[in-house]
Short mmCIF file of C-alpha atoms and ligand atoms in Angstrom, two decimals:
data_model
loop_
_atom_site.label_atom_id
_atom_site.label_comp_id
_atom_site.label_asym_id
_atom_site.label_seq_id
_atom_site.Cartn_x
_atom_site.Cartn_y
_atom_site.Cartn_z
CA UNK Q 421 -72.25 57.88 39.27
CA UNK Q 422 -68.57 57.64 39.49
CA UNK Q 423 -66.95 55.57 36.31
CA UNK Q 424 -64.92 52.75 37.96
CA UNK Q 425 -63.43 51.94 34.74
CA UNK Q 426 -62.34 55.43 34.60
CA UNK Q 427 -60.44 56.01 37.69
CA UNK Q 428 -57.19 56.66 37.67
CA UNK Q 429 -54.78 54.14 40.14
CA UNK Q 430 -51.68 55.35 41.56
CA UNK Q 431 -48.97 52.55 42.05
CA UNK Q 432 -47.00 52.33 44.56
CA UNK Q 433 -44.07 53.20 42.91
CA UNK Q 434 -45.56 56.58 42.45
CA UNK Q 435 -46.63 56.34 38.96
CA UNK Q 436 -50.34 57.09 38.13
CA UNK Q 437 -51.99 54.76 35.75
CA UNK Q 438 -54.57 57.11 33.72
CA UNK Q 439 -57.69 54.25 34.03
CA UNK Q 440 -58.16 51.13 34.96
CA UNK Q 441 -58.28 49.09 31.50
CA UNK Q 442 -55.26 47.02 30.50
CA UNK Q 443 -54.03 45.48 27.07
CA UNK Q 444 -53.16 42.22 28.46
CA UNK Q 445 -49.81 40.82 27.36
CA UNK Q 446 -50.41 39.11 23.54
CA UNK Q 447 -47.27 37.92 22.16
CA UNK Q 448 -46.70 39.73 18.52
CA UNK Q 449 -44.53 37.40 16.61
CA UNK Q 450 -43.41 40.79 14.37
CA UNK Q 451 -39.33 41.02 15.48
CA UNK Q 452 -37.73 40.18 12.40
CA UNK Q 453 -34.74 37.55 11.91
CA UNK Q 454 -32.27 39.09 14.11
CA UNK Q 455 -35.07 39.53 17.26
CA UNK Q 456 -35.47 42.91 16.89
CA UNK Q 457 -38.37 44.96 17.16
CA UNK Q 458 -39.67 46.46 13.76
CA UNK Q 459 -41.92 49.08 12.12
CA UNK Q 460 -44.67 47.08 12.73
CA UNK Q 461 -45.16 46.63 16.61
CA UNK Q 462 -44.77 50.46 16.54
CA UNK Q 463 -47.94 50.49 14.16
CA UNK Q 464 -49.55 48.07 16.21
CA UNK Q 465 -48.65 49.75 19.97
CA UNK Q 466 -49.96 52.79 18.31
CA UNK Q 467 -53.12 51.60 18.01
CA UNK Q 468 -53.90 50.31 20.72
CA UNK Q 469 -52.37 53.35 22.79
CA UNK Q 470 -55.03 55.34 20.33
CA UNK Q 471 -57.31 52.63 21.74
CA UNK Q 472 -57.79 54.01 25.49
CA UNK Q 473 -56.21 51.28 27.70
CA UNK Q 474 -54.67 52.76 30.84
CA UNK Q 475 -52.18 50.22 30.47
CA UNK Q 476 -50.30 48.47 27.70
CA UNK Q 477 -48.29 45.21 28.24
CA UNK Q 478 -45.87 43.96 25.85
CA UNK Q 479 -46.09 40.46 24.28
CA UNK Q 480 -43.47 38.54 26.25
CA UNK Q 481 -39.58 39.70 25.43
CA UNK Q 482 -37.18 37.15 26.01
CA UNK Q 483 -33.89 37.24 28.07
CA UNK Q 484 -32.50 33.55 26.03
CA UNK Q 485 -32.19 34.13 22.36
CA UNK Q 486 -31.84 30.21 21.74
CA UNK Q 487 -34.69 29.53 23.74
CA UNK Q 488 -38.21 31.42 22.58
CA UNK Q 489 -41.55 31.32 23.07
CA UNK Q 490 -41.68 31.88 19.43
CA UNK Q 491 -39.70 32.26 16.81
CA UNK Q 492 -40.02 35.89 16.06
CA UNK Q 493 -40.03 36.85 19.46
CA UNK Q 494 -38.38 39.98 20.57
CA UNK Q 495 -35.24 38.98 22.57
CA UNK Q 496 -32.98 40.69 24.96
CA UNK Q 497 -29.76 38.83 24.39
CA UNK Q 498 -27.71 40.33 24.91
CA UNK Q 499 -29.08 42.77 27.23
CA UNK Q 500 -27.66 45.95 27.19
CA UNK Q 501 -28.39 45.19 23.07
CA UNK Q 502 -26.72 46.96 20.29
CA UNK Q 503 -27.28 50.84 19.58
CA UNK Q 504 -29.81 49.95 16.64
CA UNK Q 505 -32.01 47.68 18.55
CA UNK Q 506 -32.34 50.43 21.86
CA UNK Q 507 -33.48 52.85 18.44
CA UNK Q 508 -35.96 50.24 18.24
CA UNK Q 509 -37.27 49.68 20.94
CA UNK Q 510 -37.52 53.38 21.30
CA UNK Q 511 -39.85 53.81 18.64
CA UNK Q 512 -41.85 51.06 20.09
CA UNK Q 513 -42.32 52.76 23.18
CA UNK Q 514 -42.62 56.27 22.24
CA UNK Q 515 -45.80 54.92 19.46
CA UNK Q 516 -46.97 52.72 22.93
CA UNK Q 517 -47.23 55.73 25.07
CA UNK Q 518 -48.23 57.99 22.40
CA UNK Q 519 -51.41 58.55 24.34
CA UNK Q 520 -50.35 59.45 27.66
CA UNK Q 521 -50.27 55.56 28.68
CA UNK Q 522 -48.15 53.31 30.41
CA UNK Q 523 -46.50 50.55 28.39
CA UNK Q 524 -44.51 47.94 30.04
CA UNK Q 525 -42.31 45.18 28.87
CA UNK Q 526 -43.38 41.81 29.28
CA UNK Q 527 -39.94 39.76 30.10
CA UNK Q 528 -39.81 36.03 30.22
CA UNK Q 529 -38.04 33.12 29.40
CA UNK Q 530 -39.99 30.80 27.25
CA UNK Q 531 -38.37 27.57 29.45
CA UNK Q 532 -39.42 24.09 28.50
CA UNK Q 533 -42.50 25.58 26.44
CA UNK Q 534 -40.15 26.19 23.47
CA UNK Q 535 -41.12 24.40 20.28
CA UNK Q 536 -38.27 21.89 18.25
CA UNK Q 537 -38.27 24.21 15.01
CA UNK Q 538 -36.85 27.32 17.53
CA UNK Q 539 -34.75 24.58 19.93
CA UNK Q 540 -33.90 21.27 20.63
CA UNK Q 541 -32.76 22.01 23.68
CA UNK Q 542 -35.50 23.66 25.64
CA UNK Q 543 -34.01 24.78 29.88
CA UNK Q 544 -35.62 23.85 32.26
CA UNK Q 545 -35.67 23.12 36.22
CA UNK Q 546 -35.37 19.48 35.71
CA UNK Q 547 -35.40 17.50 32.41
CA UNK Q 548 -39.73 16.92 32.07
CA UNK Q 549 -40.37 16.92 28.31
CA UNK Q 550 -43.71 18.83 27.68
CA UNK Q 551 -45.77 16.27 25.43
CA UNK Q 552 -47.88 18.12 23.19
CA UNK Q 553 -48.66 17.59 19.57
CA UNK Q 554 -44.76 16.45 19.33
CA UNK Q 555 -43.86 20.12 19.34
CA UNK Q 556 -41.38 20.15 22.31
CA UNK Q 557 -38.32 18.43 22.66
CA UNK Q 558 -36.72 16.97 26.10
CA UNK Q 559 -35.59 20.11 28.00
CA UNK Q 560 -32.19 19.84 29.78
CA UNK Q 561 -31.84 20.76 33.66
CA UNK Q 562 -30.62 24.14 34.28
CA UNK Q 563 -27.15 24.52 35.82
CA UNK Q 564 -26.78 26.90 39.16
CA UNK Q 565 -25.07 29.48 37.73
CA UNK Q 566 -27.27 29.50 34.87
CA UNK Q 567 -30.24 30.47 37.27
CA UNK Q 568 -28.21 32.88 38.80
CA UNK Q 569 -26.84 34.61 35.41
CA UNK Q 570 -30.85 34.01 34.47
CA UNK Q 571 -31.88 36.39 37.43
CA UNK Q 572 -29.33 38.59 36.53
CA UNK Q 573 -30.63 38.80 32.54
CA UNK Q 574 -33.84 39.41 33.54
CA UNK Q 575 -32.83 42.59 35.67
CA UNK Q 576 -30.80 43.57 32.82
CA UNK Q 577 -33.82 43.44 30.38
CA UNK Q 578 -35.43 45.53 32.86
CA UNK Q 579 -32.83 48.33 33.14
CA UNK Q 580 -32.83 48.08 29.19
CA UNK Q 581 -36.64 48.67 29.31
CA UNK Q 582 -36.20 51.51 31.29
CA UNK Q 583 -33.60 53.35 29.63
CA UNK Q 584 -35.25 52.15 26.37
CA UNK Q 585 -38.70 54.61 27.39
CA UNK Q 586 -41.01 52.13 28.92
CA UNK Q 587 -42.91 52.73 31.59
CA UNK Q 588 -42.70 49.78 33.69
CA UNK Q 589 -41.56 46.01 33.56
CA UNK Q 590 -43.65 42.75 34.42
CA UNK Q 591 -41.72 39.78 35.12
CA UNK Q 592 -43.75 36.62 33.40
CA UNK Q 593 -44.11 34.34 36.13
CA UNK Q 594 -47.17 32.09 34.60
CA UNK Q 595 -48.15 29.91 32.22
CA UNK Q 596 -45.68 27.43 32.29
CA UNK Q 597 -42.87 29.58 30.66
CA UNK Q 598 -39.69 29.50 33.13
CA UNK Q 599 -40.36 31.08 36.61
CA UNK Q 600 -43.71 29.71 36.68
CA UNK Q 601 -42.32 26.02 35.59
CA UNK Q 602 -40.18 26.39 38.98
CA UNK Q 603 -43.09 27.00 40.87
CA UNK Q 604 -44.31 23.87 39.93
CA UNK Q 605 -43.55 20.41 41.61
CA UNK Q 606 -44.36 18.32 38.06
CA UNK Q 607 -41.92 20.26 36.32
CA UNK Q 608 -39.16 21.00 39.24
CA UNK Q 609 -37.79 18.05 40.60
CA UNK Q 610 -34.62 19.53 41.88
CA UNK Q 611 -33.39 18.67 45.14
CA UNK Q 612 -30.62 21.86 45.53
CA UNK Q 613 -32.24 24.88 46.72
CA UNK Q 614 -33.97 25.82 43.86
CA UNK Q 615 -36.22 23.05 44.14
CA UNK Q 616 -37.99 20.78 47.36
CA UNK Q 617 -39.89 23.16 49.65
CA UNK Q 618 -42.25 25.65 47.90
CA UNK Q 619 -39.66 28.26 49.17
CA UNK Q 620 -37.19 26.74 47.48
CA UNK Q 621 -39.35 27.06 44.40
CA UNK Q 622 -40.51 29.99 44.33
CA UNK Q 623 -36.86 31.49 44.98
CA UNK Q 624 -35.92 32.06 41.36
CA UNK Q 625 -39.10 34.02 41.22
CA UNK Q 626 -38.44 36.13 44.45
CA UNK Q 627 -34.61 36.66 43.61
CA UNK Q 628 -35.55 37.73 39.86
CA UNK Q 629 -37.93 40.67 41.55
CA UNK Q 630 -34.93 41.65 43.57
CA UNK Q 631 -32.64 41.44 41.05
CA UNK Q 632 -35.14 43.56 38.97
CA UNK Q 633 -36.36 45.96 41.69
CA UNK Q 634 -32.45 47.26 42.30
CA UNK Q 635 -31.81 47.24 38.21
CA UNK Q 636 -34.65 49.81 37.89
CA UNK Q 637 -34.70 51.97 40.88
CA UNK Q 638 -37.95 52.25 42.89
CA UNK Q 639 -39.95 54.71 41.45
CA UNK Q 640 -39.98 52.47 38.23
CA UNK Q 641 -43.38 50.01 38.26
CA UNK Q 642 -42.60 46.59 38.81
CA UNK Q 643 -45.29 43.94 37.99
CA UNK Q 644 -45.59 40.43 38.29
CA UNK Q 645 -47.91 37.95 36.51
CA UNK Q 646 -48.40 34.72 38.52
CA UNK Q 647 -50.81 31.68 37.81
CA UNK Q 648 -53.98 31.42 40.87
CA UNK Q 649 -53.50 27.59 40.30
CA UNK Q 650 -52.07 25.15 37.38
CA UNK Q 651 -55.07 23.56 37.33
CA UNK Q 652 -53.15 20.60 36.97
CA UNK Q 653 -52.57 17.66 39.49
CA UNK Q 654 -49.54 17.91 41.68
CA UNK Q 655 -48.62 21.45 39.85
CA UNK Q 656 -48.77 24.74 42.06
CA UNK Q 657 -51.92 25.10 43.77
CA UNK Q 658 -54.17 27.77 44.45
CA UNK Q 659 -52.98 27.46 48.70
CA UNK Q 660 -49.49 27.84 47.20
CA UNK Q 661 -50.14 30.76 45.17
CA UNK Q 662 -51.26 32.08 47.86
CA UNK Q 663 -48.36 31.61 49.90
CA UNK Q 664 -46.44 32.87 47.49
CA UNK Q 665 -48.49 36.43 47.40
CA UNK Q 666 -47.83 36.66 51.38
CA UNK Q 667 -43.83 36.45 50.40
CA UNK Q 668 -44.77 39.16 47.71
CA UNK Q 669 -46.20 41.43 50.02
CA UNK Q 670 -42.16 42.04 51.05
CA UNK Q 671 -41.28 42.83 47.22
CA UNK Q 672 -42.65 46.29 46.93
CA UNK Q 673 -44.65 45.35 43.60
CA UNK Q 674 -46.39 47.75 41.93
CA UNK Q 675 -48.77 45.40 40.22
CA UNK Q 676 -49.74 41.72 40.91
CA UNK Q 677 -51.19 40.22 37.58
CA UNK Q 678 -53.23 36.92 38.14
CA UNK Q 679 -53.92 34.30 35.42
CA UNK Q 680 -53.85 30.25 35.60
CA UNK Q 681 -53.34 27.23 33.57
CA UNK Q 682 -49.71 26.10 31.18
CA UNK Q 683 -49.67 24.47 27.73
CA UNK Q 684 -51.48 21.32 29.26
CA UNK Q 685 -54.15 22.71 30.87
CA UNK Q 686 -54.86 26.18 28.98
CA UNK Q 687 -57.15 27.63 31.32
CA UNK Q 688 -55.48 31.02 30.78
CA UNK Q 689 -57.76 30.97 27.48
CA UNK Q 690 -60.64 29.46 29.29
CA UNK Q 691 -60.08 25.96 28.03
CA UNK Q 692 -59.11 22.59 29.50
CA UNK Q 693 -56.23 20.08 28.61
CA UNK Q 694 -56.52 16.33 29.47
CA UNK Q 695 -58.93 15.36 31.31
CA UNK Q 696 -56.98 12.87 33.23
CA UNK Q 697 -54.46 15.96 34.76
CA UNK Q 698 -56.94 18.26 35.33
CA UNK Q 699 -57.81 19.58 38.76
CA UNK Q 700 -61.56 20.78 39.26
CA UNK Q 701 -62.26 24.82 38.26
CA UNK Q 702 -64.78 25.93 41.02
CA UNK Q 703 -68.20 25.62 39.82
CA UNK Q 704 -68.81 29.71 40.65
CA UNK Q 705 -65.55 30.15 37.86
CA UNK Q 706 -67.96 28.56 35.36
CA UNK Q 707 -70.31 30.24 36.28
CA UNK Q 708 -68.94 34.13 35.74
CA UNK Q 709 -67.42 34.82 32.96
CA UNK Q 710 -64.24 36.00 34.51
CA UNK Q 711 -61.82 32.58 34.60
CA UNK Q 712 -59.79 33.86 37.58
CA UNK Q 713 -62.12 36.28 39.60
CA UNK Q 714 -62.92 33.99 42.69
CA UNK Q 715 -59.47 33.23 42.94
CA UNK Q 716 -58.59 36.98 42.85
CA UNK Q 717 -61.00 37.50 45.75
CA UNK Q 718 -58.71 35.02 47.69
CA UNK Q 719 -55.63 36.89 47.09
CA UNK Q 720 -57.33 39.87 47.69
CA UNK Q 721 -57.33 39.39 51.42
CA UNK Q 722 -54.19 38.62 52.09
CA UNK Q 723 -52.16 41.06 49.24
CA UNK Q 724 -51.28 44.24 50.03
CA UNK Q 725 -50.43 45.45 46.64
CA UNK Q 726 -52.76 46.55 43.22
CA UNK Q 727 -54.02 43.61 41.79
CA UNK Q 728 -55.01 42.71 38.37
CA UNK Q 729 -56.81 39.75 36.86
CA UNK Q 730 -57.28 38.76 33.23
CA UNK Q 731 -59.43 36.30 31.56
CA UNK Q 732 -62.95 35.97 30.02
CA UNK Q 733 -63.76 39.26 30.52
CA UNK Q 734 -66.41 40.42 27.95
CA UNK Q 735 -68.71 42.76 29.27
CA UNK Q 736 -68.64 46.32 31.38
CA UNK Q 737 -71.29 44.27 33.78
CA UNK Q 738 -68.76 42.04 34.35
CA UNK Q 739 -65.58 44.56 34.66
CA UNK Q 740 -67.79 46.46 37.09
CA UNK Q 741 -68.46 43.53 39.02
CA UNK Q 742 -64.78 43.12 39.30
CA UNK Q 743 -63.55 46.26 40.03
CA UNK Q 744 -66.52 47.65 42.05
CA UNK Q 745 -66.32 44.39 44.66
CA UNK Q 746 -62.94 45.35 45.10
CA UNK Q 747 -61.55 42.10 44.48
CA UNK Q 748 -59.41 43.93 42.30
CA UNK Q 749 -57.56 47.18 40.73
CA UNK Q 750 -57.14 46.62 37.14
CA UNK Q 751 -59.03 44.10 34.64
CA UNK Q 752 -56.81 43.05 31.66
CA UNK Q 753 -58.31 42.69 28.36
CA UNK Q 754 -56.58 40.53 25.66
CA UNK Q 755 -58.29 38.49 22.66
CA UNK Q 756 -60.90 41.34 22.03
CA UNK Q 757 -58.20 43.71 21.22
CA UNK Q 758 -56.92 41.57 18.73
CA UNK Q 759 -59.70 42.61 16.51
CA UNK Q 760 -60.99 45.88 17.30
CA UNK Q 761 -57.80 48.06 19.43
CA UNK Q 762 -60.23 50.83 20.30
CA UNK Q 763 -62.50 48.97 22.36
CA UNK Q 764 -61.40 50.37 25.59
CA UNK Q 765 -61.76 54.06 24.54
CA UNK Q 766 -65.37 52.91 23.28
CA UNK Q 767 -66.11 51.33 26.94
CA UNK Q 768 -64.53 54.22 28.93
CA UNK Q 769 -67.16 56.71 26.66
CA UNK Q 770 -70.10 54.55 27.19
CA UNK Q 771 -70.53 53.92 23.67
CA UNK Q 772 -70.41 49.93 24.29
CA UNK Q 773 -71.10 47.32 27.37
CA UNK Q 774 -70.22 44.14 25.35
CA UNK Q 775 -66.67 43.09 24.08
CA UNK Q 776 -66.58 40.91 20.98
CA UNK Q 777 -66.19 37.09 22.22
CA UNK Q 778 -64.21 35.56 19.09
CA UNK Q 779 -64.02 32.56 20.82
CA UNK Q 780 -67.34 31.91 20.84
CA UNK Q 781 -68.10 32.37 17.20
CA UNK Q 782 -64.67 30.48 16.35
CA UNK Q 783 -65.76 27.19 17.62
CA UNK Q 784 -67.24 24.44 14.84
CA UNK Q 785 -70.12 23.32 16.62
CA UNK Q 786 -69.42 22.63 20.68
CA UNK Q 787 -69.64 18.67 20.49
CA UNK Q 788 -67.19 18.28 17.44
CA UNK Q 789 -64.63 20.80 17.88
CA UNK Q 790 -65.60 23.07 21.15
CA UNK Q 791 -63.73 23.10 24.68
CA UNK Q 792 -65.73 20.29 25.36
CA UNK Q 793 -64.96 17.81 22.91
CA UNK Q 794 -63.80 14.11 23.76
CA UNK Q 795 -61.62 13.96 21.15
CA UNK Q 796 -58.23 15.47 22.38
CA UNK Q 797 -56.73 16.19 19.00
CA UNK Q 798 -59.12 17.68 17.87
CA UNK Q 799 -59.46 19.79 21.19
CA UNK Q 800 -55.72 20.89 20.99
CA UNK Q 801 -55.97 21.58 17.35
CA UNK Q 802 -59.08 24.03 18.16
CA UNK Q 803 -56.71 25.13 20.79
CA UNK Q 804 -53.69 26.21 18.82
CA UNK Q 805 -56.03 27.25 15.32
CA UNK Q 806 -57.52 29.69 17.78
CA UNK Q 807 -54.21 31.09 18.58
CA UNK Q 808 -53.24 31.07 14.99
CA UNK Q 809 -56.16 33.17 14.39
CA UNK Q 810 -55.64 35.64 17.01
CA UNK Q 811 -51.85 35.74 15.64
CA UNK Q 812 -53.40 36.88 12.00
CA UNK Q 813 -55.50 39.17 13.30
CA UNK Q 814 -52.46 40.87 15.21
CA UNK Q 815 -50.77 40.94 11.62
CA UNK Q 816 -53.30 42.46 10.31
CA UNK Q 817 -53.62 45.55 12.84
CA UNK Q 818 -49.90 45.72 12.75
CA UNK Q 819 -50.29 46.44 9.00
CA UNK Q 820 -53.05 49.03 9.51
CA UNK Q 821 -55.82 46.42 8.65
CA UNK Q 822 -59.02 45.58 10.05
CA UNK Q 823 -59.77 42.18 11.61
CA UNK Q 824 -61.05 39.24 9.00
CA UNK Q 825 -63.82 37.45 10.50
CA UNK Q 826 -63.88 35.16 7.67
CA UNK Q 827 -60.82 33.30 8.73
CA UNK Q 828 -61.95 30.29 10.27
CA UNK Q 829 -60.32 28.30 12.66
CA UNK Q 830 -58.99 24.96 10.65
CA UNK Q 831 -57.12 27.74 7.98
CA UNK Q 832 -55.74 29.76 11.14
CA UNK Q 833 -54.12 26.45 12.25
CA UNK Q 834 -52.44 25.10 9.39
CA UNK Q 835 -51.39 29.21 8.39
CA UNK Q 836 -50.21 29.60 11.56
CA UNK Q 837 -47.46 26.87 11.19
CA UNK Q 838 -46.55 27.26 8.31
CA UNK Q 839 -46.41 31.00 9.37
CA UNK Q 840 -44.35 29.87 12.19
CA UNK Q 841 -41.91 27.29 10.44
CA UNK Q 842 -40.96 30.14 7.88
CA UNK Q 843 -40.04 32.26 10.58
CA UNK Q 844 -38.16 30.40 12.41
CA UNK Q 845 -36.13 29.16 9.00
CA UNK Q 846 -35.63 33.28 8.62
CA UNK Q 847 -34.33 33.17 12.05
CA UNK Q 848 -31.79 30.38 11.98
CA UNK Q 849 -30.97 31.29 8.71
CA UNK Q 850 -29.64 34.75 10.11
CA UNK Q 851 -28.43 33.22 13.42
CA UNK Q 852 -26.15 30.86 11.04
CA UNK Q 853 -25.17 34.07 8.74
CA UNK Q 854 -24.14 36.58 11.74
C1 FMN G 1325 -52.69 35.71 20.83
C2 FMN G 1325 -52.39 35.64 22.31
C3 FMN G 1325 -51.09 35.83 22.75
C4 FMN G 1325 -50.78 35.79 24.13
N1 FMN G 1325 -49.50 36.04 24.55
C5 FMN G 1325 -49.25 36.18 25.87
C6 FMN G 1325 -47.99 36.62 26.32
O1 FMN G 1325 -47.06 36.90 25.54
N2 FMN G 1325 -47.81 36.74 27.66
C7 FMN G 1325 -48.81 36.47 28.56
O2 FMN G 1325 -48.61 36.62 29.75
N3 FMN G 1325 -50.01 36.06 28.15
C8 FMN G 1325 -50.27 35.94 26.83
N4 FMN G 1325 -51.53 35.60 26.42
C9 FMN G 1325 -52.60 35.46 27.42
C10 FMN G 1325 -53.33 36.81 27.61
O3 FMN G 1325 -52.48 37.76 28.22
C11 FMN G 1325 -54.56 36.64 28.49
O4 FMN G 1325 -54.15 36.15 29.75
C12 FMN G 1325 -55.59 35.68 27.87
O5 FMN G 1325 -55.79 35.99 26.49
C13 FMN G 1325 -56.94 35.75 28.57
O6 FMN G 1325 -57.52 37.01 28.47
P1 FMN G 1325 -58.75 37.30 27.44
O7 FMN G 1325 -59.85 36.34 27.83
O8 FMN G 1325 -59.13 38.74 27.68
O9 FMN G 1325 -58.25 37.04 26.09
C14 FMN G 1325 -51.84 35.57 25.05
C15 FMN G 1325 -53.14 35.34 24.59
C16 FMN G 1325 -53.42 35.38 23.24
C17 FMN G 1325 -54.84 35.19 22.79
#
């Protein structure tokens, strides 16, 4: 029987990814005060290119050093950087590929979903403050030419990336974070021609590929990860997304990466936000325990390049399903690998046909603290704790540990802010001192 998880895909592009696993994009929090990359996401890349995924993404790099997802975020800014950072980020990708892998660079701009202790001026389309556990502040509206020099930074990035030793780029185009908030009608209200029509939204987006496509050359892979829906009411619909794929199909992308879901409704991760700005998940989504895979069959029929979809996945049944139906190319992998790097290598030998499902044995009882929960604080605190604990874990890998399952998820929470408060008082501390 021929090993579907096995094959090897060639892009378009004319690379040649070696299988059809990916590490899915997981944000590291490791640069250190400057934004740099350090010793340990070259320890951490290194295991998981030991690990056996065909693919490695990058935790999202950012082009805006005043405006992160995080605050120890890698950024790009400037972009070409210094002649010590490019020696850092070619450690990081030489350890990444050390396996005969791909590894490409995540690049994004963290828009309005930038927490107060990083900025209290997150950018934005259009000035819609994300309200969240008070963690965001009022965004201001972008000016033209500061979409325009955006596009450009994130082409530079992508030249950067290149010349830097990594295999490929994806442009971050879900979530919520910056391209995908233009998508959006809730969070774009503009009325120039970056917002309006849903070609007028989705501009940035196609403009930034273009942008990126000539930075790199075309025998470079070029990826793009896009949401299948918000999942919110009134934000970018499924019928929109695909629209948008049908412009793709012009781009000459290598990989299409498909996800859903922002800060508000963080279906990404499998979970709801409010229920009052939710939008119905199809009842067959519940059902499988891929989040995006009937969505992915819709795109499927109209896109003309390799898709990927990531979410839920936990068992080869499942992958198979996925990649056998055709629906799509390449099934991403993320919050397993957080604990155990090698599991790919283990699937792609036969050894295993189950993934570890943290999330599962993370929640304190379904009713009281579970997706399901009435109680919305509690539901976002589950939310972000689960995060905090999947942030740990990275730590730990990145220091040559193993995962500790002990950690549960009220302790993740509160050591995950305080975890992220000193960081970001490192990082303002330096900005202040440079
Ligand atoms: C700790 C963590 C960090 C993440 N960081 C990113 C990121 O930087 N960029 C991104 O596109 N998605 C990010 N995600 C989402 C994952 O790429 C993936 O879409 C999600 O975890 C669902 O896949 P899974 O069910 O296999 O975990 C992150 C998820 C986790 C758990």
């Amino acid at each position: 029987m021929t090993d579907l998880l096995a094959q090897p895909l060639a892009l378009p592009c004319g690379a040649r990814l070696p299988n059809r696993l990916c590490k899915a994009a997981m944000t590291e929090g490791l640069a250190d005060p400057q934004l740099r990359p350090t010793e340990r996401h070259v320890a951490l890349y290194r295991r998981w290119a030991e690990g056996g995924a065909g693919l490695l993404l990058t935790g999202n790099v950012q082009i805006d050093r005043r405006v992160l997802e995080r605050p120890a975020n890698v950024a790009l800014d400037p972009a070409p950087p210094d002649a010590e950072t490019l020696r850092r980020l070619r450690a990081w990708s030489r350890a990444g590929t050390s396996a005969g892998n791909h590894l490409w660079m995540q690049i994004s701009h963290a828009g309005r979903q930038s927490p107060w202790y990083v900025t209290r001026e997150p950018l934005a389309p259009s000035p819609v403050q994300l309200k969240l556990l008070a963690n965001y502040a009022k965004p201001r509206a972008l000016r033209e030419e500061e979409i325009l020099d955006f596009i450009q930074r994130y082409a530079r990035v992508a030249a950067t990336a290149r010349e830097a030793g990594f295999t490929g780029v994806q442009i971050h185009a879900a979530h919520g974070y910056l391209l995908s908030s233009f998508l959006s009608p809730v969070t774009n209200r503009r009325t120039d021609a970056w917002g309006g029509s849903l070609e007028n939204r989705a501009r940035m987006l196609i403009e930034t590929i273009r942008a990126t496509r000539k930075a790199v050359g075309a025998d470079f892979p070029v990826s793009v990860k896009l949401n299948s829906d918000d999942f919110r009411k009134g934000g970018f619909t499924h019928e929109e997304c695909l629209q948008v794929v049908r412009w793709l199909n012009d781009e000459r992308l290598d990989l299409l990466e498909l996800s859903g879901g922002t800060y508000e409704q963080p279906r990404l991760l499998g979970y709801a936000g409010k229920d009052a700005d939710a939008t119905p998940q199809r009842a067959s989504t519940r059902q499988r325990e891929a989040y995006f895979l009937d969505y992915a069959t819709d795109v499927r029929r109209i896109a003309t390049m390799p898709l990927m979809v990531t979410g839920g996945f936990r068992t080869r049944a499942g992958i198979e399903e996925a990649l056998g139906g055709g629906a799509v190319d390449v099934v991403g992998l993320g919050r397993p690998l957080c604990g155990e790097p090698d599991l790919p290598k283990r699937l792609l030998a036969r050894q295993i046909d189950a993934l570890p499902r943290y999330e599962k044995r993370m929640q304190l009882g379904p009713g009281i603290l579970g997706p399901t929960t009435k109680v919305f604080l509690f539901r976002l605190i589950n939310v972000f704790g689960q995060q905090g604990w999947y942030y740990l874990q990275l730590y730990r890998l990145a220091d040559g540990l193993g995962p500790n399952l002990k950690l549960g998820v009220f302790g993740a929470f509160w050591r995950y802010l305080a975890d992220e408060y000193r960081q970001a008082w490192r990082m303002h501390r330096a900005r202040r001192h440079s």
